[in-house]
Coordinates of C-alpha atoms and ligand atoms in Angstrom, one line a residue:
M1 CA 118.6 88.4 144.3
S2 CA 116.8 90.6 141.7
E3 CA 115.3 93.8 143.1
E4 CA 111.9 92.4 141.6
K5 CA 112.4 89.3 143.8
V6 CA 113.2 90.9 146.8
L7 CA 110.1 93.1 146.5
G8 CA 107.6 90.5 145.0
G9 CA 104.2 91.3 143.4
R10 CA 103.9 94.3 141.2
S11 CA 107.5 96.3 141.5
S12 CA 110.0 98.4 139.6
A13 CA 113.4 100.0 140.4
V14 CA 115.4 102.7 138.7
S15 CA 118.9 103.7 138.6
R16 CA 119.4 107.3 137.3
K17 CA 122.4 109.3 137.3
T18 CA 123.2 112.9 136.2
N19 CA 125.6 115.7 136.9
E20 CA 123.1 117.2 139.6
T21 CA 121.8 113.9 141.3
D22 CA 122.2 110.2 141.8
I23 CA 119.2 108.0 142.5
Q24 CA 118.4 104.4 143.0
L25 CA 114.9 104.0 143.7
S26 CA 112.7 101.1 144.1
L27 CA 109.0 100.7 144.5
G28 CA 106.9 97.4 145.6
V29 CA 102.9 98.1 144.8
D30 CA 102.0 95.2 146.6
G31 CA 103.9 95.9 149.8
S32 CA 103.2 96.2 153.4
G33 CA 105.2 100.0 154.0
E34 CA 108.5 98.7 154.3
V35 CA 111.0 101.7 153.8
S36 CA 114.3 102.5 153.3
L37 CA 114.9 106.1 152.8
E38 CA 118.5 108.0 152.7
T39 CA 118.4 111.3 150.9
D40 CA 120.0 114.4 151.5
V41 CA 116.7 116.3 152.0
P42 CA 115.7 115.3 155.5
F43 CA 111.9 116.6 155.0
L44 CA 111.5 114.5 151.9
N45 CA 112.3 111.4 153.7
H46 CA 109.9 112.4 156.5
M47 CA 107.5 112.8 153.3
L48 CA 108.0 109.6 151.6
D49 CA 108.1 107.6 154.9
L50 CA 104.5 108.7 155.6
F51 CA 103.8 108.0 152.1
A52 CA 104.9 104.5 151.7
K53 CA 103.5 103.6 155.4
H54 CA 100.0 105.2 154.6
G55 CA 99.9 103.8 150.9
Q56 CA 101.3 100.4 151.8
F57 CA 104.1 100.5 149.3
D58 CA 107.6 98.9 150.0
L59 CA 110.0 102.1 149.0
K60 CA 113.8 101.9 149.1
V61 CA 115.6 105.5 148.2
E62 CA 119.0 106.3 148.1
A63 CA 119.8 109.7 146.7
R64 CA 122.5 112.0 146.4
G65 CA 122.5 115.4 145.1
D66 CA 123.9 119.2 144.6
V67 CA 122.0 120.3 148.2
D68 CA 124.8 122.4 148.3
I69 CA 123.1 125.0 145.6
D70 CA 119.7 123.8 146.8
D71 CA 117.1 120.7 147.3
H72 CA 115.2 121.6 143.8
H73 CA 117.4 119.2 141.8
T74 CA 117.1 116.0 144.2
V75 CA 113.2 116.8 145.0
E76 CA 112.7 117.1 141.4
D77 CA 114.6 113.8 140.6
I78 CA 113.2 111.5 143.1
G79 CA 109.9 112.8 141.7
I80 CA 110.8 111.6 138.6
C81 CA 112.2 108.4 139.3
L82 CA 109.2 107.3 141.7
G83 CA 106.8 108.4 138.7
Q84 CA 108.7 105.9 136.5
V85 CA 109.1 103.1 138.8
L86 CA 104.8 103.6 139.6
R87 CA 104.1 103.4 135.8
E88 CA 106.6 100.3 135.2
A89 CA 105.5 98.3 138.2
L90 CA 101.6 98.9 137.3
G91 CA 102.5 97.3 133.7
D92 CA 99.3 96.9 131.4
K93 CA 96.9 97.9 134.3
K94 CA 95.0 95.2 134.1
G95 CA 92.2 94.5 137.0
I96 CA 93.0 97.9 139.1
K97 CA 90.6 100.3 140.8
R98 CA 92.1 103.0 138.6
Y99 CA 90.5 106.2 140.8
A100 CA 90.3 107.1 144.1
S101 CA 89.5 110.2 145.9
V102 CA 90.6 110.6 149.8
F103 CA 90.8 113.2 152.3
V104 CA 93.3 113.0 155.3
P105 CA 93.5 115.4 158.2
M106 CA 96.5 115.9 159.9
D107 CA 95.3 117.8 163.3
E108 CA 94.1 121.2 162.1
A109 CA 95.0 120.8 158.4
L110 CA 92.8 118.9 155.8
A111 CA 94.2 117.6 152.5
Q112 CA 92.3 115.6 149.5
V113 CA 94.1 113.8 146.8
V114 CA 92.2 112.5 143.7
V115 CA 93.8 110.4 141.2
D116 CA 93.1 108.6 138.2
I117 CA 95.6 106.2 136.5
S118 CA 94.8 107.3 133.1
N119 CA 98.1 107.3 131.2
R120 CA 97.1 111.1 130.7
P121 CA 99.7 113.1 132.6
H122 CA 97.8 116.0 134.3
F123 CA 98.7 117.7 137.9
E124 CA 96.4 120.2 139.7
L125 CA 97.3 121.9 143.3
R126 CA 95.1 124.2 145.0
G127 CA 95.4 125.6 148.3
E128 CA 97.7 128.2 150.0
F129 CA 100.3 127.2 152.4
P130 CA 101.2 129.7 154.8
A131 CA 104.8 129.4 155.1
A132 CA 107.5 129.3 152.5
N133 CA 109.8 127.0 154.1
V134 CA 109.3 123.8 156.7
G135 CA 112.7 123.7 158.6
S136 CA 114.9 124.1 155.8
F137 CA 112.6 122.7 153.1
T138 CA 111.7 124.6 150.5
V139 CA 107.6 124.3 150.0
E140 CA 107.4 125.3 146.7
L141 CA 109.0 121.9 145.9
V142 CA 106.2 120.5 147.3
H143 CA 104.5 121.3 143.9
E144 CA 107.9 120.6 141.8
F145 CA 107.8 117.0 143.4
L146 CA 104.2 116.0 142.8
W147 CA 104.0 117.4 139.4
K148 CA 107.4 115.2 137.9
L149 CA 105.8 112.3 139.9
A150 CA 102.3 112.7 137.9
L151 CA 104.2 113.7 134.5
E152 CA 106.2 110.5 134.8
A153 CA 103.5 108.2 136.0
R154 CA 101.4 109.1 133.5
I155 CA 98.5 109.6 136.1
T156 CA 96.1 112.6 136.7
L157 CA 96.6 113.8 139.8
H158 CA 94.8 116.5 141.7
V159 CA 96.1 118.0 144.8
I160 CA 93.6 120.0 147.2
V161 CA 94.6 121.7 150.6
H162 CA 91.2 122.5 152.1
Y163 CA 92.7 124.6 155.1
G164 CA 95.0 124.3 157.7
R165 CA 97.3 126.8 159.8
N166 CA 100.8 124.6 160.0
T167 CA 102.3 124.6 156.7
H168 CA 104.3 121.0 157.9
H169 CA 100.8 119.2 158.9
M170 CA 99.8 120.6 155.7
V171 CA 102.2 118.8 153.4
E172 CA 102.1 115.7 155.5
A173 CA 98.2 115.3 155.1
V174 CA 99.2 115.3 151.3
F175 CA 101.6 112.9 151.3
K176 CA 99.5 110.7 153.5
A177 CA 96.5 111.1 151.3
L178 CA 98.8 110.5 148.4
G179 CA 99.9 107.5 149.4
R180 CA 96.4 106.4 150.5
A181 CA 94.7 107.4 147.0
L182 CA 97.3 105.3 145.2
D183 CA 96.9 102.3 147.3
E184 CA 93.3 102.3 146.6
A185 CA 93.7 103.1 142.6
T186 CA 96.1 100.6 142.2
S187 CA 94.5 97.9 144.1
I188 CA 93.3 95.2 142.1
D189 CA 89.4 94.7 142.3
P190 CA 88.5 91.4 141.4
R191 CA 85.2 92.4 139.6
V192 CA 87.2 94.4 137.0
K193 CA 87.7 92.1 134.1
G194 CA 91.1 93.4 131.9
V195 CA 91.7 97.3 132.0
P196 CA 89.3 99.8 133.5
S197 CA 88.4 101.6 130.3
T198 CA 86.0 101.6 127.6
K199 CA 88.7 102.3 125.2
G200 CA 90.1 98.9 126.2
V201 CA 93.3 100.3 126.8
L202 CA 95.3 102.6 129.3
Ligands
MN301 MN1 105.8 115.5 161.0

């Protein structure tokens, strides 16, 4: 059975192998939060799990990378793959809501994600994380992951971490908000006829 048939609805899959990483990733946009995550970066597994569960995405990731150097290439390349499949899965974008703005709290932390499925890649991250690392995970890779996701998905993505004390909580709020924002922006609005752009194309 093909990956598309397994996933159903709007979906796509990618296989990407370089000298640095070897990644198989599939995404079902019209899913139910079914996840299978096997990457060499445990904290990213945790974040992708939250993203998919709260976005109602079906997400399967198998990723091996040169984490003996550091997590950079693996995190970056998973962001690239997720962006690619999101763009492919949405196809001509007919009938989608296109925009979303979502706040998510995680205890003391508050994150906001504002997205436009625009076909114009742009990324902004505002906020200060108090810690440079969460466990063995380097927090600056959050920027790297989100930026590559926005670039490859060709979306406008603004992420604002309003406040927080615990960096784990703050990053978690970002990934939950990302899931919920992308769920809403990619959802079909029956009032939208065709592509939601005055230009007629996205
Ligand atoms: Mn957690």
